Amino acid sequence: MKKWLLAILAVIVLAVVVILVCRKEPVGDPPTVNGQDYFNATVTQVNDKYILAEVTKNKSGAIAIGTEVSVSRSNISSEEYPELVVGDDIRVVYAGEILEKDPPGFQQVIS
């Protein structure tokens, strides 16, 4: 009887070890894109120099969801700035500090 209990216990322990080793982490958005912070937002206003957008997703937590932000239309990447209209969902990649102004802005908009 003891041998059976030990065998069953060994199988259970082995099963738990296999499950823990083989378990994969959930796949999701990384907190950064190529080492840069980013957030998702919905465009609320379009202007020649900037857009206003409401943050809808932010992995790093640096900007609260629901915050309206100002995003400069001049960026430092080689990508063209897309034609945006109110209601568009966008992802903004930025570097540096978040500027404390109303609404908040960014030192550098990458793309």
Coordinates of N, CA and C in Angstrom, one line a residue, residues 6-111:
L6 N 3.3 6.1 -2.7 CA 4.5 6.8 -3.1 C 4.6 6.9 -4.7
A7 N 4.1 5.9 -5.4 CA 4.1 6.0 -6.8 C 3.1 7.0 -7.3
I8 N 1.9 7.1 -6.7 CA 0.9 8.1 -7.1 C 1.4 9.5 -6.8
L9 N 2.1 9.7 -5.6 CA 2.6 11.0 -5.2 C 3.7 11.4 -6.2
A10 N 4.6 10.4 -6.6 CA 5.7 10.7 -7.5 C 5.1 11.1 -8.9
V11 N 4.0 10.5 -9.4 CA 3.4 10.9 -10.6 C 2.8 12.3 -10.5
I12 N 2.2 12.6 -9.4 CA 1.6 13.9 -9.2 C 2.7 15.0 -9.2
V13 N 3.7 14.7 -8.5 CA 4.8 15.7 -8.4 C 5.4 15.9 -9.8
L14 N 5.6 14.8 -10.5 CA 6.2 14.9 -11.9 C 5.3 15.6 -12.8
A15 N 4.0 15.4 -12.7 CA 3.0 16.1 -13.5 C 3.0 17.6 -13.2
V16 N 3.1 18.0 -12.0 CA 3.2 19.4 -11.6 C 4.5 20.0 -12.2
V17 N 5.6 19.3 -12.1 CA 6.9 19.9 -12.6 C 6.8 20.0 -14.1
V18 N 6.2 19.1 -14.8 CA 6.1 19.2 -16.3 C 5.2 20.3 -16.6
I19 N 4.1 20.5 -15.9 CA 3.2 21.6 -16.2 C 3.9 23.0 -16.0
L20 N 4.6 23.1 -14.9 CA 5.3 24.4 -14.6 C 6.4 24.7 -15.7
V21 N 7.1 23.6 -16.1 CA 8.2 23.8 -17.0 C 7.7 24.1 -18.4
C22 N 6.6 23.5 -18.8 CA 6.1 23.6 -20.2 C 5.1 24.8 -20.3
R23 N 4.7 25.4 -19.2 CA 3.8 26.5 -19.3 C 4.4 27.7 -20.0
K24 N 3.6 28.3 -21.0 CA 4.1 29.4 -21.7 C 3.5 30.7 -21.1
E25 N 4.2 31.8 -21.2 CA 3.7 33.0 -20.7 C 2.7 33.5 -21.8
P26 N 1.6 34.3 -21.3 CA 0.7 34.8 -22.3 C 1.3 35.8 -23.3
V27 N 0.9 35.7 -24.5 CA 1.5 36.6 -25.5 C 0.6 37.8 -25.5
G28 N 1.3 39.0 -25.5 CA 0.6 40.2 -25.6 C 1.4 41.3 -26.1
D29 N 1.0 42.6 -26.0 CA 1.8 43.7 -26.4 C 2.9 43.9 -25.5
P30 N 4.1 44.2 -26.0 CA 5.2 44.5 -25.1 C 5.0 45.9 -24.6
P31 N 5.6 46.3 -23.4 CA 5.5 47.6 -22.9 C 6.2 48.7 -23.7
T32 N 7.1 48.2 -24.6 CA 7.8 49.2 -25.4 C 7.9 48.6 -26.8
V33 N 8.2 49.5 -27.8 CA 8.4 49.1 -29.2 C 9.9 49.5 -29.5
N34 N 10.7 48.5 -29.7 CA 12.1 48.8 -30.0 C 12.7 49.6 -28.8
G35 N 12.3 49.4 -27.6 CA 12.9 50.1 -26.5 C 12.3 51.4 -26.2
Q36 N 11.3 51.8 -27.0 CA 10.6 53.1 -26.8 C 9.2 52.9 -26.1
D37 N 8.8 53.8 -25.3 CA 7.5 53.8 -24.7 C 6.4 54.1 -25.8
Y38 N 5.3 53.5 -25.6 CA 4.2 53.8 -26.5 C 2.8 53.7 -25.8
F39 N 1.8 54.2 -26.4 CA 0.4 54.1 -25.9 C -0.5 54.1 -27.1
N40 N -1.7 53.5 -27.0 CA -2.7 53.6 -28.0 C -3.7 54.7 -27.6
A41 N -4.3 55.3 -28.6 CA -5.2 56.4 -28.3 C -6.2 56.6 -29.5
T42 N -7.3 57.3 -29.2 CA -8.2 57.7 -30.2 C -8.1 59.2 -30.5
V43 N -8.0 59.5 -31.7 CA -7.9 60.9 -32.1 C -9.2 61.7 -31.8
T44 N -9.0 62.9 -31.1 CA -10.2 63.7 -30.8 C -10.2 65.0 -31.5
Q45 N -9.0 65.5 -32.0 CA -8.9 66.7 -32.8 C -7.6 66.7 -33.6
V46 N -7.7 67.2 -34.9 CA -6.6 67.2 -35.8 C -6.3 68.7 -36.1
N47 N -5.0 69.0 -36.1 CA -4.5 70.4 -36.3 C -3.3 70.2 -37.2
D48 N -2.8 71.3 -37.8 CA -1.6 71.3 -38.7 C -0.3 70.9 -37.9
K49 N -0.2 71.3 -36.7 CA 1.0 71.1 -35.9 C 0.9 70.0 -34.9
Y50 N -0.3 69.6 -34.4 CA -0.5 68.6 -33.4 C -1.8 67.9 -33.6
I51 N -2.0 66.8 -32.9 CA -3.3 66.2 -32.7 C -3.6 66.0 -31.3
L52 N -4.8 66.0 -30.9 CA -5.2 65.7 -29.6 C -5.8 64.3 -29.6
A53 N -5.5 63.5 -28.6 CA -6.0 62.1 -28.6 C -6.2 61.7 -27.2
E54 N -7.2 60.8 -27.0 CA -7.5 60.2 -25.7 C -6.9 58.8 -25.6
V55 N -6.0 58.7 -24.5 CA -5.3 57.4 -24.3 C -6.3 56.3 -24.0
T56 N -6.2 55.2 -24.8 CA -7.1 54.0 -24.6 C -6.3 52.8 -24.0
K57 N -5.0 52.8 -24.2 CA -4.2 51.6 -23.7 C -2.8 52.1 -23.5
N58 N -2.3 51.8 -22.3 CA -0.9 52.2 -22.0 C -0.3 51.1 -21.1
K59 N 0.6 50.4 -21.7 CA 1.3 49.2 -21.0 C 2.2 49.7 -19.9
S60 N 2.9 50.8 -20.1 CA 3.8 51.2 -19.0 C 3.1 51.9 -17.8
G61 N 1.9 52.4 -18.0 CA 1.2 53.1 -16.9 C 1.7 54.5 -16.7
A62 N 2.5 55.1 -17.6 CA 3.0 56.4 -17.5 C 1.9 57.5 -17.7
I63 N 0.9 57.1 -18.5 CA -0.2 58.0 -18.8 C -1.5 57.3 -18.5
A64 N -2.3 57.9 -17.7 CA -3.6 57.2 -17.3 C -4.5 57.1 -18.5
I65 N -5.2 55.9 -18.6 CA -6.2 55.7 -19.6 C -7.3 56.8 -19.5
G66 N -7.7 57.4 -20.6 CA -8.7 58.4 -20.5 C -8.1 59.8 -20.6
T67 N -6.8 59.9 -20.4 CA -6.1 61.2 -20.4 C -6.1 61.8 -21.9
E68 N -6.4 63.0 -22.0 CA -6.2 63.6 -23.4 C -4.8 64.1 -23.5
V69 N -4.1 63.8 -24.6 CA -2.7 64.2 -24.8 C -2.6 65.0 -26.1
S70 N -1.5 65.8 -26.1 CA -1.2 66.5 -27.4 C 0.0 65.8 -28.0
V71 N -0.1 65.4 -29.3 CA 1.0 64.7 -30.0 C 1.4 65.6 -31.2
S72 N 2.7 66.0 -31.2 CA 3.3 66.8 -32.2 C 3.2 66.0 -33.6
R73 N 2.9 66.7 -34.6 CA 2.8 66.1 -35.9 C 4.2 66.0 -36.6
S74 N 5.2 66.6 -35.9 CA 6.6 66.4 -36.5 C 7.2 65.3 -35.6
N75 N 7.7 64.2 -36.3 CA 8.3 63.1 -35.6 C 9.7 62.9 -36.1
I76 N 10.5 62.1 -35.4 CA 11.9 61.9 -35.8 C 12.2 60.7 -36.6
S77 N 11.1 59.9 -36.9 CA 11.4 58.7 -37.7 C 11.2 59.1 -39.2
S78 N 11.6 58.2 -40.0 CA 11.5 58.5 -41.5 C 10.1 58.2 -42.0
E79 N 9.2 57.7 -41.2 CA 7.9 57.4 -41.6 C 7.1 58.7 -41.9
E80 N 6.2 58.6 -42.9 CA 5.3 59.7 -43.2 C 4.2 59.7 -42.1
Y81 N 3.8 60.9 -41.7 CA 2.7 61.0 -40.8 C 1.4 60.7 -41.5
P82 N 0.6 59.7 -41.0 CA -0.6 59.4 -41.8 C -1.6 60.5 -41.7
E83 N -2.5 60.5 -42.7 CA -3.6 61.4 -42.6 C -4.6 60.9 -41.6
L84 N -4.9 61.7 -40.6 CA -5.7 61.3 -39.5 C -7.0 62.1 -39.5
V85 N -8.1 61.4 -39.0 CA -9.4 62.1 -38.8 C -9.8 61.7 -37.4
V86 N -10.7 62.5 -36.9 CA -11.3 62.3 -35.5 C -11.9 60.9 -35.5
G87 N -11.6 60.2 -34.5 CA -12.1 58.8 -34.3 C -11.1 57.7 -34.7
D88 N -10.0 58.1 -35.4 CA -9.0 57.1 -35.7 C -8.3 56.6 -34.5
D89 N -8.0 55.3 -34.4 CA -7.2 54.7 -33.4 C -5.8 54.7 -33.8
I90 N -4.9 55.1 -32.9 CA -3.5 55.3 -33.3 C -2.6 54.7 -32.2
R91 N -1.3 54.4 -32.5 CA -0.3 54.0 -31.6 C 0.8 55.1 -31.7
V92 N 1.1 55.7 -30.6 CA 2.1 56.7 -30.5 C 3.4 56.2 -29.8
V93 N 4.5 56.2 -30.5 CA 5.8 55.8 -29.9 C 6.5 57.1 -29.6
Y94 N 7.0 57.2 -28.4 CA 7.7 58.4 -27.9 C 8.9 58.1 -27.1
A95 N 9.7 59.2 -27.0 CA 11.0 59.0 -26.2 C 11.0 60.2 -25.2
G96 N 11.8 60.1 -24.2 CA 12.0 61.2 -23.2 C 10.8 61.4 -22.3
E97 N 10.8 62.5 -21.6 CA 9.9 62.8 -20.6 C 8.5 63.1 -21.2
I98 N 7.5 62.9 -20.3 CA 6.2 63.4 -20.6 C 6.1 64.9 -20.1
L99 N 5.8 65.8 -21.0 CA 5.8 67.2 -20.6 C 4.6 67.5 -19.8
E100 N 4.8 68.2 -18.7 CA 3.7 68.6 -17.8 C 3.1 69.9 -18.3
K101 N 2.2 69.8 -19.2 CA 1.4 70.9 -19.7 C 0.0 70.4 -19.8
D102 N -0.9 71.3 -20.2 CA -2.3 70.9 -20.4 C -2.7 71.1 -21.8
P103 N -3.0 70.0 -22.5 CA -2.8 68.6 -22.1 C -1.4 68.2 -22.2
P104 N -1.0 67.1 -21.5 CA 0.4 66.6 -21.5 C 0.9 66.3 -22.9
G105 N 2.2 66.5 -23.1 CA 2.8 66.3 -24.4 C 4.1 65.5 -24.2
F106 N 4.9 65.4 -25.2 CA 6.1 64.5 -25.2 C 7.3 65.2 -25.8
Q107 N 8.5 64.9 -25.2 CA 9.7 65.5 -25.7 C 10.0 65.2 -27.2
Q108 N 9.8 63.9 -27.5 CA 10.1 63.4 -28.9 C 9.0 62.4 -29.3
V109 N 8.4 62.7 -30.4 CA 7.5 61.7 -30.9 C 8.3 60.9 -32.0
I110 N 8.4 59.6 -31.8 CA 9.1 58.8 -32.8 C 8.3 58.5 -34.0
S111 N 7.1 57.9 -33.7 CA 6.2 57.6 -34.8 C 4.8 57.5 -34.3

